[in-house]
mmCIF file of C-alpha atoms in Angstrom:
data_model
loop_
_atom_site.group_PDB
_atom_site.id
_atom_site.type_symbol
_atom_site.label_atom_id
_atom_site.label_comp_id
_atom_site.label_asym_id
_atom_site.label_seq_id
_atom_site.Cartn_x
_atom_site.Cartn_y
_atom_site.Cartn_z
ATOM 1 C CA MET A 205 16.792 21.559 -4.881
ATOM 2 C CA ILE A 206 14.545 19.723 -2.408
ATOM 3 C CA ARG A 207 16.958 16.791 -2.347
ATOM 4 C CA LYS A 208 19.839 19.165 -1.603
ATOM 5 C CA ALA A 209 17.860 20.702 1.256
ATOM 6 C CA LEU A 210 17.156 17.295 2.754
ATOM 7 C CA PHE A 211 20.846 16.372 2.390
ATOM 8 C CA LEU A 212 21.795 19.461 4.385
ATOM 9 C CA LEU A 213 19.300 18.537 7.083
ATOM 10 C CA LEU A 214 20.814 15.060 7.383
ATOM 11 C CA ALA A 215 24.363 16.398 7.408
ATOM 12 C CA ALA A 216 23.508 18.809 10.212
ATOM 13 C CA VAL A 217 22.549 16.037 12.613
ATOM 14 C CA SER A 218 25.897 14.246 12.380
ATOM 15 C CA ALA A 219 27.360 13.755 15.862
ATOM 16 C CA PRO A 220 26.312 16.905 17.774
ATOM 17 C CA ALA A 221 27.838 17.338 21.192
ATOM 18 C CA ALA A 222 25.328 16.086 23.772
ATOM 19 C CA SER A 223 26.021 18.986 26.121
ATOM 20 C CA GLN A 224 25.004 21.481 23.440
ATOM 21 C CA VAL A 225 21.655 19.897 22.545
ATOM 22 C CA SER A 226 18.527 21.745 23.713
ATOM 23 C CA TRP A 227 14.837 21.810 22.814
ATOM 24 C CA TYR A 228 12.417 24.645 22.157
ATOM 25 C CA ALA A 229 8.902 25.272 20.851
ATOM 26 C CA GLY A 230 6.905 28.268 19.713
ATOM 27 C CA LEU A 231 3.939 29.801 17.954
ATOM 28 C CA SER A 232 3.893 32.646 15.402
ATOM 29 C CA GLY A 233 1.247 34.592 13.519
ATOM 30 C CA GLY A 234 1.235 37.167 10.735
ATOM 31 C CA GLN A 235 0.341 37.627 7.078
ATOM 32 C CA ALA A 236 0.756 35.559 3.920
ATOM 33 C CA LYS A 237 0.857 37.042 0.416
ATOM 34 C CA THR A 238 0.702 34.983 -2.787
ATOM 35 C CA ASP A 239 2.565 36.231 -5.865
ATOM 36 C CA SER A 240 0.671 37.726 -8.830
ATOM 37 C CA GLU A 241 2.176 35.065 -11.111
ATOM 38 C CA LEU A 242 -0.975 33.148 -10.167
ATOM 39 C CA VAL A 243 -3.047 35.742 -12.069
ATOM 40 C CA ALA A 244 -0.817 35.582 -15.150
ATOM 41 C CA ASN A 245 -1.006 31.781 -15.135
ATOM 42 C CA ARG A 246 -4.793 31.850 -14.845
ATOM 43 C CA GLU A 247 -5.385 34.410 -17.600
ATOM 44 C CA SER A 248 -2.961 32.736 -20.024
ATOM 45 C CA THR A 249 -5.088 29.574 -20.157
ATOM 46 C CA ILE A 250 -8.524 31.131 -20.706
ATOM 47 C CA THR A 251 -9.480 30.596 -24.359
ATOM 48 C CA ASP A 252 -12.170 32.108 -26.589
ATOM 49 C CA ALA A 253 -12.473 35.205 -24.379
ATOM 50 C CA THR A 254 -11.629 38.908 -24.507
ATOM 51 C CA ASP A 255 -11.463 41.873 -22.111
ATOM 52 C CA LEU A 256 -9.985 39.841 -19.244
ATOM 53 C CA ARG A 257 -9.839 41.654 -15.898
ATOM 54 C CA THR A 258 -8.760 40.028 -12.639
ATOM 55 C CA ASP A 259 -9.283 41.074 -9.041
ATOM 56 C CA PHE A 260 -6.717 39.371 -6.815
ATOM 57 C CA ASP A 261 -7.178 39.016 -3.059
ATOM 58 C CA ALA A 262 -3.586 37.945 -2.387
ATOM 59 C CA LYS A 263 -3.304 38.360 1.404
ATOM 60 C CA ASP A 264 -4.618 36.504 4.435
ATOM 61 C CA THR A 265 -3.753 35.734 8.038
ATOM 62 C CA ALA A 266 -1.117 33.021 8.511
ATOM 63 C CA TRP A 267 0.173 31.165 11.543
ATOM 64 C CA LYS A 268 2.555 28.347 12.405
ATOM 65 C CA GLY A 269 3.627 26.186 15.304
ATOM 66 C CA PHE A 270 7.150 24.805 15.557
ATOM 67 C CA PHE A 271 9.237 22.431 17.645
ATOM 68 C CA GLY A 272 13.002 22.747 17.506
ATOM 69 C CA LEU A 273 16.132 20.788 18.361
ATOM 70 C CA ARG A 274 19.210 22.983 18.757
ATOM 71 C CA LEU A 275 22.283 20.888 18.002
ATOM 72 C CA ASN A 276 24.844 23.590 18.795
ATOM 73 C CA PRO A 277 24.924 27.422 18.939
ATOM 74 C CA ALA A 278 24.953 27.636 15.127
ATOM 75 C CA VAL A 279 22.605 24.870 13.934
ATOM 76 C CA ALA A 280 19.074 23.732 14.768
ATOM 77 C CA LEU A 281 16.400 21.557 13.200
ATOM 78 C CA GLU A 282 12.728 22.559 13.289
ATOM 79 C CA LEU A 283 9.524 20.630 12.697
ATOM 80 C CA VAL A 284 6.805 23.025 11.544
ATOM 81 C CA TYR A 285 3.066 23.041 10.915
ATOM 82 C CA ALA A 286 1.886 26.122 8.990
ATOM 83 C CA ASP A 287 -1.448 27.462 7.765
ATOM 84 C CA LEU A 288 -0.910 30.065 5.022
ATOM 85 C CA GLY A 289 -4.549 31.089 4.770
ATOM 86 C CA ARG A 290 -6.669 31.657 1.665
ATOM 87 C CA HIS A 291 -6.352 33.764 -1.474
ATOM 88 C CA ARG A 292 -8.686 34.344 -4.399
ATOM 89 C CA THR A 293 -8.727 35.439 -8.031
ATOM 90 C CA HIS A 294 -11.893 36.609 -9.790
ATOM 91 C CA THR A 295 -11.509 37.043 -13.544
ATOM 92 C CA THR A 296 -14.234 38.665 -15.635
ATOM 93 C CA MET A 297 -14.373 38.572 -19.444
ATOM 94 C CA GLN A 298 -16.448 38.496 -22.587
ATOM 95 C CA GLY A 299 -16.640 34.801 -23.444
ATOM 96 C CA GLY A 300 -17.855 32.589 -26.252
ATOM 97 C CA GLN A 301 -19.398 33.302 -29.632
ATOM 98 C CA PRO A 302 -21.130 35.691 -29.594
ATOM 99 C CA PRO A 303 -19.174 37.305 -26.706
ATOM 100 C CA LEU A 304 -21.236 37.469 -23.509
ATOM 101 C CA PRO A 305 -20.310 38.325 -19.892
ATOM 102 C CA ALA A 306 -18.568 35.539 -17.995
ATOM 103 C CA ALA A 307 -16.327 35.038 -14.964
ATOM 104 C CA ILE A 308 -14.176 32.440 -13.249
ATOM 105 C CA SER A 309 -13.172 32.485 -9.580
ATOM 106 C CA ILE A 310 -10.310 30.505 -8.041
ATOM 107 C CA ASP A 311 -10.187 30.038 -4.258
ATOM 108 C CA ARG A 312 -7.026 28.449 -2.808
ATOM 109 C CA ARG A 313 -6.024 27.497 0.724
ATOM 110 C CA ILE A 314 -2.552 26.260 1.710
ATOM 111 C CA SER A 315 -1.472 24.381 4.830
ATOM 112 C CA GLY A 316 1.064 21.687 5.629
ATOM 113 C CA TYR A 317 4.060 20.573 7.626
ATOM 114 C CA GLY A 318 7.790 20.483 7.085
ATOM 115 C CA VAL A 319 11.312 20.282 8.435
ATOM 116 C CA ASP A 320 13.882 23.100 8.291
ATOM 117 C CA LEU A 321 17.581 23.548 8.868
ATOM 118 C CA VAL A 322 18.082 26.772 10.845
ATOM 119 C CA ALA A 323 21.542 28.375 10.820
ATOM 120 C CA THR A 324 22.565 31.151 13.253
ATOM 121 C CA PRO A 325 25.814 33.036 12.498
ATOM 122 C CA PRO A 326 28.087 33.842 15.474
ATOM 123 C CA LEU A 327 27.614 37.604 15.744
ATOM 124 C CA GLY A 328 28.531 37.828 19.427
ATOM 125 C CA TRP A 329 25.330 39.593 20.462
ATOM 126 C CA THR A 330 24.161 38.946 24.034
ATOM 127 C CA ASN A 331 20.359 39.005 23.772
ATOM 128 C CA ALA A 332 19.726 38.943 20.019
ATOM 129 C CA SER A 333 20.559 36.823 16.988
ATOM 130 C CA LEU A 334 19.891 36.524 13.266
ATOM 131 C CA PHE A 335 19.176 33.281 11.438
ATOM 132 C CA GLY A 336 18.456 31.805 8.035
ATOM 133 C CA ARG A 337 16.477 28.707 7.180
ATOM 134 C CA ILE A 338 15.990 26.273 4.339
ATOM 135 C CA GLY A 339 13.769 23.237 4.288
ATOM 136 C CA ALA A 340 11.118 21.054 2.703
ATOM 137 C CA PHE A 341 7.377 21.684 3.143
ATOM 138 C CA ARG A 342 4.704 19.062 2.508
ATOM 139 C CA SER A 343 1.883 21.305 1.333
ATOM 140 C CA ARG A 344 -1.850 20.599 1.137
ATOM 141 C CA LEU A 345 -3.486 22.910 -1.384
ATOM 142 C CA GLU A 346 -7.271 23.017 -1.656
ATOM 143 C CA ALA A 347 -8.488 24.800 -4.793
ATOM 144 C CA ARG A 348 -12.021 25.488 -5.998
ATOM 145 C CA ALA A 349 -12.849 26.911 -9.438
ATOM 146 C CA SER A 350 -16.315 28.442 -9.982
ATOM 147 C CA LEU A 351 -17.802 29.625 -13.294
ATOM 148 C CA GLU A 352 -20.338 32.330 -14.048
ATOM 149 C CA GLY A 353 -22.026 33.200 -17.337
ATOM 150 C CA ASN A 354 -20.882 32.216 -20.832
ATOM 151 C CA ILE A 355 -17.851 30.040 -19.992
ATOM 152 C CA VAL A 356 -17.275 26.283 -19.603
ATOM 153 C CA PHE A 357 -14.483 24.029 -18.374
ATOM 154 C CA THR A 358 -12.296 22.575 -21.117
ATOM 155 C CA GLY A 359 -13.582 19.063 -21.759
ATOM 156 C CA GLY A 360 -16.362 19.512 -19.202
ATOM 157 C CA ASP A 361 -20.117 19.357 -19.360
ATOM 158 C CA VAL A 362 -21.908 22.616 -20.085
ATOM 159 C CA ASP A 363 -23.794 22.268 -16.792
ATOM 160 C CA GLU A 364 -20.620 21.818 -14.725
ATOM 161 C CA ARG A 365 -20.126 25.087 -12.851
ATOM 162 C CA ALA A 366 -17.539 24.225 -10.190
ATOM 163 C CA ARG A 367 -14.549 21.957 -9.646
ATOM 164 C CA THR A 368 -12.611 21.198 -6.456
ATOM 165 C CA THR A 369 -9.052 19.856 -6.356
ATOM 166 C CA THR A 370 -6.798 18.897 -3.451
ATOM 167 C CA ARG A 371 -3.085 18.659 -4.236
ATOM 168 C CA ARG A 372 -0.324 17.412 -1.955
ATOM 169 C CA GLU A 373 3.324 17.975 -2.846
ATOM 170 C CA THR A 374 6.710 18.689 -1.308
ATOM 171 C CA VAL A 375 8.084 22.159 -2.068
ATOM 172 C CA LEU A 376 11.206 24.070 -1.103
ATOM 173 C CA LYS A 377 11.022 26.892 1.427
ATOM 174 C CA ALA A 378 13.562 29.407 2.721
ATOM 175 C CA GLY A 379 13.609 32.391 5.041
ATOM 176 C CA LEU A 380 15.416 34.933 7.234
ATOM 177 C CA GLY A 381 14.676 36.182 10.709
ATOM 178 C CA GLY A 382 15.795 37.523 14.051
ATOM 179 C CA GLU A 383 15.278 36.704 17.724
ATOM 180 C CA TRP A 384 15.355 38.849 20.859
ATOM 181 C CA TRP A 385 15.805 36.976 24.128
ATOM 182 C CA PHE A 386 13.913 39.038 26.681
ATOM 183 C CA ARG A 387 14.370 36.222 29.207
ATOM 184 C CA PRO A 388 16.994 33.447 29.386
ATOM 185 C CA SER A 389 14.418 30.883 28.231
ATOM 186 C CA ALA A 390 12.036 33.013 26.129
ATOM 187 C CA ALA A 391 12.417 35.050 22.942
ATOM 188 C CA LEU A 392 10.446 37.063 20.411
ATOM 189 C CA ARG A 393 10.956 35.929 16.816
ATOM 190 C CA LEU A 394 10.320 38.009 13.671
ATOM 191 C CA GLU A 395 10.818 36.320 10.305
ATOM 192 C CA TRP A 396 10.098 36.233 6.598
ATOM 193 C CA GLU A 397 9.662 32.971 4.673
ATOM 194 C CA ARG A 398 9.035 32.062 1.038
ATOM 195 C CA TYR A 399 7.242 28.885 -0.023
ATOM 196 C CA LEU A 400 8.330 28.216 -3.603
ATOM 197 C CA LYS A 401 6.084 27.202 -6.521
ATOM 198 C CA VAL A 402 3.145 25.834 -4.549
ATOM 199 C CA GLY A 403 0.540 24.143 -6.760
ATOM 200 C CA LYS A 404 0.208 22.805 -10.288
ATOM 201 C CA PRO A 405 0.155 25.355 -13.147
ATOM 202 C CA PHE A 406 -3.099 25.915 -15.006
ATOM 203 C CA ALA A 407 -2.975 24.469 -18.526
ATOM 204 C CA VAL A 408 -5.465 24.233 -21.373
ATOM 205 C CA GLY A 409 -6.962 20.775 -21.087
ATOM 206 C CA GLY A 410 -4.962 20.050 -17.917
ATOM 207 C CA SER A 411 -6.338 17.945 -15.062
ATOM 208 C CA GLY A 412 -5.872 18.474 -11.341
ATOM 209 C CA THR A 413 -4.567 22.004 -11.864
ATOM 210 C CA THR A 414 -4.621 24.495 -9.002
ATOM 211 C CA GLY A 415 -2.440 27.326 -10.269
ATOM 212 C CA GLU A 416 1.183 27.723 -9.195
ATOM 213 C CA ALA A 417 2.826 30.616 -7.342
ATOM 214 C CA ASP A 418 5.224 31.547 -4.552
ATOM 215 C CA THR A 419 3.762 32.552 -1.192
ATOM 216 C CA ASP A 420 5.621 34.928 1.165
ATOM 217 C CA VAL A 421 4.867 34.938 4.890
ATOM 218 C CA VAL A 422 5.872 37.456 7.586
ATOM 219 C CA THR A 423 5.261 36.374 11.193
ATOM 220 C CA LEU A 424 5.922 37.488 14.764
ATOM 221 C CA GLY A 425 5.946 34.933 17.535
ATOM 222 C CA VAL A 426 7.288 33.643 20.828
ATOM 223 C CA LEU A 427 9.522 30.654 21.481
ATOM 224 C CA ILE A 428 10.286 28.936 24.770
ATOM 225 C CA ARG A 429 13.537 27.056 25.396
ATOM 226 C CA PHE A 430 13.340 23.973 27.634
#
C-alpha cells in the first residue's frame, strides 16, 4: 500500500502547468487518539498472570507543520512534520506462582515526517473547499516499558525493571478535511487523519517490540499561500 501511495505521488508531479503552480505553508494543532487495539495486543502477550486490568490514556495534544506545492486546482503535494504526542497503558494483574500483585506500564511517543498527495474535488465553491489526502509517514516511535511487583521480562534478568525502544518505520496515512479562505492568501483548515499500524506488535519472546495501533488526529490550523 505504501508503494502505491508513493506511485501516486510521483504520478501527480508529471508535467504540471507552470502558471498553475503555487506554494503554501501552515501550522495546525489538535488532539491525537491511539486505538485500543494497543491494549488488546499488550494483554494478549502477558503470560503466567490473571485478573488483568488496563487503564489506557489514549489521548494527547498533537501538532504539525506543513509546506505545500499546489500543482493545479485539484492536486497538491505536502511535506509534513507531525508530533502525535504521548499515550500510556498501565496493566495490573496477579502474576507468578504464587500469584502476587504486579503491573506493567507502556509509554509511547510518536513523531515523524512525511509526504502526502492532496486532492481537491471541483465543487465550485468560492471561499471553501474539501480535500482528501494519502501519503507515507516516516515515524519515530519511542516506547518505554516499566515493571512493578511480581513480573519479569521474557528472557530478561529478574532485576531488569525497564526497557526503552526506539523504532523508525514508514507507515501509510490518509485523511479528509476542509478549508475556508477568509482572505485571498489565507485559510483555516480543519482535518482528520489516520496513521496506520504504527509500531511493532508485542509478542512473547519478541525483541524491539513497541505495540502496534492506529492513531487518529483531528487538527485545526492556518495556511498561508505565497
